[in-house]
Amino acid sequence: MRLRHLRSFSVPLLLAALSLSACSIDRPTQPDQSAGQTVQSEPQQDQRNVQPRAHTVPEQPVEQPAEHQQEAHDRYETLLAQLSVAPESDGGVDYDRDLYMPHGWLDTDRSRCNVRELVLIAEAITITEVNQDCRPLDGLWHSWYDDRPFDNPSALDIDHMVPLAEAHDSGAAAWSAERKSAFANDLDLPAALTAVSASSNRTKSADDPADWKPPLRSAWCQYAHDWIAVKVKWSLTADQQEVDALRTMLHTCPANYLRRAEHPDRQPTVVHIEYQQQDQQRAGSAEQPTNVYASCDEAEAAGLERQVGARGDGRGFPADVVPSARDGDGDGVVCEQ
């Protein structure tokens, strides 16, 4: 199944389109340079007609007049008031992540790029190159939940702003399989998916704002805006404690608040990488530690050697030594890049 790439990054335009009742918005450091890789520029006919961005620093949003900022604040207060308040309930359908992402991230209409990779491309501070499988070869990212910089995409998770389990208990349990998949892979709304540190995403887990808020207080404003936008777009309910927490977070919005910039239309240069067969075999057969790690970050910090997955050129860690990580393609290797 392929997903169209329609991502746009104007939250004010999105909210205007909501008509205060429904919304529709759009949105994506440096992988391990393992020995045995030969890097070649793709021939001109295989460049997919993409060029590096002319600017290495993303354009800054234009500051809005104070009256417009107040209008935006009032708009989110109004949207929050429109959420249906109801206790969480799964409607008798037990939550299972496979109900929403049975095959992991969906492919998109950009060749060889899935949803995760487009979020990474769009949210990078700088990025110029990806490999033939759309995996970033360079770049800088900022995890806005906890104010941490990254230059390696394997250290980042793509977080569902409203976690799948939370959505399930807020009305999504009754959805069709197609609608569940569309929610889990929503590239149309920038608020829906975001690249953040794996540690912050896994600490958040499936909590709503009553139980978890970004550790960086200055991130609360955008977090509340984005959470509300997702729930409004998908007509999800909110419990009273959640609404109270969101209102508290909205009150932290500064008068000069500007949403962080995103770049959904970026087209990094494609660089072909050839993996030497002997290195693939060595990586695949290398003896692995028997330790179990809580995350891929810990496995990487411990020096665990990456191995080649069975369904592509991506290299990751054995699923049995990082049991908390999801094996989206079922090849026994997680956190592939």
Coordinates of C-alpha atoms in Angstrom, one line a residue:
M1 CA 0.0 0.0 0.0
R2 CA 1.3 3.4 -0.9
L3 CA 0.6 6.8 0.7
R4 CA 0.5 10.1 -1.1
H5 CA 2.9 12.7 0.1
L6 CA 0.8 15.8 0.5
R7 CA 2.5 17.3 3.6
S8 CA 2.4 21.0 4.1
F9 CA 3.6 22.9 7.1
S10 CA 1.3 25.9 7.7
V11 CA -0.6 25.3 10.9
P12 CA -2.5 28.6 10.7
L13 CA -3.7 27.6 7.2
L14 CA -4.7 24.2 8.5
L15 CA -6.7 25.6 11.3
A16 CA -8.4 28.0 9.0
A17 CA -9.4 25.0 6.9
L18 CA -10.7 23.3 10.0
S19 CA -13.6 25.7 10.2
L20 CA -13.3 25.0 13.9
S21 CA -14.8 21.6 13.4
A22 CA -12.5 19.4 11.3
C23 CA -9.0 19.9 10.2
S24 CA -6.6 18.7 7.4
I25 CA -2.9 19.5 7.6
D26 CA 0.3 18.1 6.1
R27 CA 4.5 17.0 7.2
P28 CA 9.3 14.1 7.9
T29 CA 21.4 12.1 11.3
Q30 CA 23.9 10.6 10.0
P31 CA 23.7 6.8 9.7
D32 CA 26.6 4.6 10.6
Q33 CA 29.2 4.8 7.8
S34 CA 30.1 1.1 8.0
A35 CA 33.2 -0.3 6.5
G36 CA 32.8 -1.9 3.1
Q37 CA 30.5 0.7 1.6
T38 CA 31.4 2.2 -1.7
V39 CA 29.7 5.6 -2.2
Q40 CA 28.9 6.7 -5.7
S41 CA 27.0 9.6 -7.1
E42 CA 23.9 8.4 -8.9
P43 CA 24.1 8.7 -12.7
Q44 CA 22.2 11.8 -13.9
Q45 CA 19.3 9.8 -15.2
D46 CA 18.9 8.2 -11.8
Q47 CA 19.0 11.4 -9.8
R48 CA 15.1 11.5 -9.7
N49 CA 15.5 15.2 -10.8
V50 CA 16.4 16.3 -7.2
Q51 CA 19.0 18.8 -6.2
P52 CA 20.4 19.8 -2.8
R53 CA 18.6 22.7 -1.1
A54 CA 20.3 26.0 -1.8
H55 CA 20.1 27.0 1.9
T56 CA 21.8 25.0 4.7
V57 CA 19.8 26.9 7.4
P58 CA 16.0 26.6 7.2
E59 CA 14.0 29.7 6.7
Q60 CA 12.7 31.2 9.8
P61 CA 8.9 31.7 10.2
V62 CA 7.8 35.3 9.8
E63 CA 6.8 36.8 13.1
Q64 CA 3.1 37.5 13.3
P65 CA 1.5 40.7 14.7
A66 CA 0.4 40.4 18.3
E67 CA -3.3 40.4 17.3
H68 CA -2.7 37.4 15.0
Q69 CA -0.9 35.6 17.8
Q70 CA -3.9 36.2 20.1
E71 CA -6.2 35.0 17.4
A72 CA -4.2 31.7 17.2
H73 CA -4.4 31.3 20.9
D74 CA -8.1 31.9 21.0
R75 CA -8.5 29.5 18.1
Y76 CA -6.9 26.6 20.0
E77 CA -8.9 27.4 23.1
T78 CA -12.0 27.2 20.9
L79 CA -10.9 23.9 19.3
L80 CA -10.2 22.5 22.8
A81 CA -13.7 23.4 23.8
Q82 CA -15.1 21.5 20.8
L83 CA -13.5 18.2 21.8
S84 CA -16.1 15.7 23.0
V85 CA -15.3 14.9 26.7
A86 CA -15.7 11.3 27.5
P87 CA -14.0 8.6 29.6
E88 CA -11.5 6.4 27.7
S89 CA -12.9 3.2 26.4
D90 CA -11.7 0.5 23.9
G91 CA -15.3 -0.4 23.2
G92 CA -14.5 -4.1 23.9
V93 CA -11.7 -4.2 21.3
D94 CA -8.3 -4.9 22.8
Y95 CA -5.6 -2.6 21.6
D96 CA -3.0 -4.1 19.3
R97 CA -0.4 -2.0 17.4
D98 CA -0.8 -4.4 14.4
L99 CA -4.4 -3.1 14.0
Y100 CA -2.8 0.2 13.0
M101 CA 0.6 -0.6 11.5
P102 CA 0.5 -4.3 10.4
H103 CA 3.4 -3.7 8.0
G104 CA 5.2 -0.9 9.7
W105 CA 5.4 2.6 8.1
L106 CA 3.7 2.8 4.8
D107 CA 5.5 3.5 1.5
T108 CA 4.7 6.9 -0.1
D109 CA 4.5 8.2 -3.6
R110 CA 8.2 9.4 -3.4
S111 CA 10.3 6.5 -4.7
R112 CA 11.7 4.2 -2.1
C113 CA 10.6 6.6 0.8
N114 CA 8.3 5.5 3.6
V115 CA 6.5 7.7 6.1
R116 CA 9.3 7.6 8.6
E117 CA 11.9 8.8 6.1
L118 CA 9.8 11.7 4.9
V119 CA 9.3 12.9 8.4
L120 CA 13.0 12.8 9.0
I121 CA 13.7 14.7 5.8
A122 CA 11.0 17.4 6.5
E123 CA 12.1 17.9 10.1
A124 CA 15.9 18.0 9.7
I125 CA 17.5 21.3 10.4
T126 CA 19.9 20.6 7.5
I127 CA 20.1 17.6 5.2
T128 CA 21.5 17.3 1.7
E129 CA 21.8 13.5 0.8
V130 CA 19.9 10.3 1.1
N131 CA 20.9 6.9 -0.2
Q132 CA 19.0 4.9 -2.8
D133 CA 16.6 3.6 -0.1
C134 CA 15.8 7.1 1.0
R135 CA 17.8 6.8 4.3
P136 CA 19.5 10.1 5.3
L137 CA 23.3 10.1 4.8
D138 CA 23.8 13.4 6.6
G139 CA 21.8 15.9 8.6
L140 CA 21.1 17.6 11.9
W141 CA 17.9 17.2 14.0
H142 CA 16.6 18.9 17.1
S143 CA 14.4 16.8 19.5
W144 CA 12.0 19.6 20.6
Y145 CA 10.6 17.5 23.5
D146 CA 13.9 17.7 25.4
D147 CA 16.1 20.2 23.6
R148 CA 18.6 17.6 22.4
P149 CA 20.6 17.7 19.1
F150 CA 21.2 14.7 16.9
D151 CA 23.2 13.9 13.8
N152 CA 22.2 10.2 13.5
P153 CA 18.6 9.2 12.6
S154 CA 18.9 5.9 14.3
A155 CA 18.8 7.8 17.7
L156 CA 15.4 9.3 16.8
D157 CA 11.9 7.8 17.0
I158 CA 9.0 9.0 14.9
D159 CA 6.4 9.8 17.6
H160 CA 2.7 9.6 17.1
M161 CA 1.6 12.9 18.8
V162 CA -1.5 11.1 19.9
P163 CA -0.3 7.6 20.7
L164 CA -2.0 4.8 18.9
A165 CA -3.2 3.2 22.1
E166 CA -4.5 6.6 23.3
A167 CA -6.4 7.0 20.0
H168 CA -7.7 3.5 20.3
D169 CA -9.3 4.3 23.7
S170 CA -10.6 7.7 22.3
G171 CA -12.8 6.4 19.6
A172 CA -10.4 4.8 17.1
A173 CA -11.2 1.2 18.2
A174 CA -14.4 1.4 16.1
W175 CA -12.6 2.5 13.0
S176 CA -12.1 0.5 9.8
A177 CA -8.7 -1.0 9.2
E178 CA -8.1 1.5 6.4
R179 CA -8.9 4.5 8.7
K180 CA -6.6 3.1 11.4
S181 CA -3.7 2.8 9.0
A182 CA -4.4 6.4 7.7
F183 CA -4.2 7.7 11.2
A184 CA -0.9 5.9 12.0
N185 CA 0.7 7.2 8.8
D186 CA -0.7 10.7 8.6
L187 CA 1.6 12.8 6.5
D188 CA -1.0 15.5 5.8
L189 CA -1.0 17.0 9.3
P190 CA 2.4 18.2 10.5
A191 CA 1.2 17.8 14.1
A192 CA 0.5 14.1 13.7
L193 CA 4.1 12.7 13.5
T194 CA 7.4 14.2 14.8
A195 CA 11.0 13.1 15.0
V196 CA 12.2 13.2 18.7
S197 CA 14.8 11.4 20.8
A198 CA 14.0 7.8 21.4
S199 CA 14.3 8.2 25.1
S200 CA 11.7 10.9 25.3
N201 CA 9.3 9.0 23.0
R202 CA 9.6 5.8 25.0
T203 CA 9.2 7.7 28.3
K204 CA 6.0 9.2 27.0
S205 CA 4.8 5.8 25.9
A206 CA 1.0 5.9 25.4
D207 CA 0.3 8.6 28.0
D208 CA -1.9 11.6 27.4
P209 CA -1.0 15.2 28.6
A210 CA -2.5 14.5 32.1
D211 CA 0.2 11.9 32.7
W212 CA 3.1 13.1 30.5
K213 CA 4.3 16.4 29.2
P214 CA 7.6 17.2 27.4
P215 CA 10.4 17.7 29.9
L216 CA 11.1 21.0 28.2
R217 CA 8.5 23.4 29.5
S218 CA 8.9 25.7 26.5
A219 CA 7.7 22.8 24.3
W220 CA 4.3 22.6 26.1
C221 CA 2.7 25.2 23.9
Q222 CA 3.3 23.4 20.6
Y223 CA 2.7 20.1 22.2
A224 CA -0.8 21.3 23.3
H225 CA -1.5 22.8 19.9
D226 CA -0.4 19.7 18.0
W227 CA -2.3 17.3 20.3
I228 CA -5.5 19.3 19.9
A229 CA -5.1 19.5 16.2
V230 CA -4.8 15.7 15.8
K231 CA -7.8 15.0 18.1
V232 CA -9.9 17.5 16.2
K233 CA -9.0 16.3 12.8
W234 CA -9.7 12.7 13.6
S235 CA -12.8 13.4 15.8
L236 CA -11.3 11.7 18.8
T237 CA -12.6 12.2 22.4
A238 CA -10.7 13.5 25.4
D239 CA -11.2 12.8 29.1
Q240 CA -11.6 15.6 31.5
Q241 CA -8.1 15.3 33.1
E242 CA -6.6 15.5 29.6
V243 CA -8.6 18.6 28.7
D244 CA -7.6 20.3 32.0
A245 CA -3.9 19.5 31.3
L246 CA -4.1 20.8 27.7
R247 CA -5.7 24.1 29.0
T248 CA -2.8 24.5 31.5
M249 CA -0.3 23.9 28.7
L250 CA -2.0 26.5 26.4
H251 CA -1.5 29.1 29.1
T252 CA 2.2 28.7 28.8
C253 CA 2.2 30.0 25.2
P254 CA 4.3 33.2 24.9
A255 CA 3.0 36.3 23.2
N256 CA 5.6 35.9 20.5
Y257 CA 5.0 32.1 19.9
L258 CA 6.1 30.8 16.5
R259 CA 5.7 27.2 15.5
R260 CA 9.0 25.5 14.5
A261 CA 9.7 25.4 10.7
E262 CA 9.3 22.2 8.7
H263 CA 10.3 21.5 5.1
P264 CA 8.0 18.8 3.6
D265 CA 9.0 19.5 0.0
R266 CA 12.7 18.9 0.4
Q267 CA 14.3 16.8 -2.2
P268 CA 17.8 15.7 -1.0
T269 CA 20.3 14.5 -3.6
V270 CA 20.3 10.7 -4.0
V271 CA 23.7 9.0 -3.6
H272 CA 24.1 5.4 -4.5
I273 CA 25.8 3.2 -1.9
E274 CA 27.1 -0.3 -2.7
Y275 CA 27.5 -2.7 0.2
Q276 CA 30.3 -5.2 -0.5
Q277 CA 29.0 -8.7 -0.3
Q278 CA 31.7 -10.0 2.0
D279 CA 31.0 -7.3 4.6
Q280 CA 27.3 -8.1 4.5
Q281 CA 28.1 -11.7 5.2
R282 CA 30.5 -10.8 8.0
A283 CA 28.0 -8.5 9.6
G284 CA 25.2 -11.0 9.3
S285 CA 27.3 -13.8 10.8
A286 CA 29.1 -11.8 13.4
E287 CA 28.8 -13.1 16.9
Q288 CA 26.5 -10.9 18.9
P289 CA 26.5 -10.2 22.6
T290 CA 23.8 -12.0 24.6
N291 CA 22.9 -9.0 26.7
V292 CA 19.4 -7.6 26.5
Y293 CA 19.2 -3.8 26.1
A294 CA 16.3 -1.5 26.9
S295 CA 16.6 0.5 23.7
C296 CA 18.7 0.7 20.5
D297 CA 20.4 3.7 22.0
E298 CA 21.8 1.5 24.8
A299 CA 22.8 -1.2 22.3
E300 CA 24.6 1.3 20.2
A301 CA 26.3 2.8 23.2
A302 CA 27.5 -0.7 24.3
G303 CA 29.2 -1.2 21.0
L304 CA 26.8 -3.8 19.6
E305 CA 27.6 -4.4 16.0
R306 CA 24.9 -3.7 13.5
Q307 CA 23.9 -6.5 11.1
V308 CA 22.2 -6.5 7.8
G309 CA 18.4 -7.0 7.7
A310 CA 17.0 -9.8 5.6
R311 CA 14.8 -7.5 3.6
G312 CA 17.1 -4.8 2.3
D313 CA 20.4 -3.0 2.9
G314 CA 19.4 -1.6 6.3
R315 CA 21.6 -2.4 9.2
G316 CA 20.3 -2.7 12.8
F317 CA 20.3 -4.8 16.0
P318 CA 19.0 -8.3 16.6
A319 CA 15.4 -8.1 17.8
D320 CA 16.0 -10.5 20.7
V321 CA 18.6 -8.2 22.3
V322 CA 16.4 -5.1 22.0
P323 CA 13.0 -6.6 22.8
S324 CA 11.3 -3.2 23.3
A325 CA 12.0 -2.1 19.7
R326 CA 9.4 -3.0 17.0
D327 CA 10.5 -5.3 14.1
G328 CA 8.2 -3.7 11.5
D329 CA 9.3 -5.9 8.6
G330 CA 9.6 -9.1 10.7
D331 CA 13.2 -9.9 9.6
G332 CA 14.6 -10.2 13.1
V333 CA 16.5 -6.9 12.9
V334 CA 15.3 -3.7 14.6
C335 CA 16.2 0.0 14.3
E336 CA 17.5 -0.6 10.8
Q337 CA 19.0 2.3 8.8

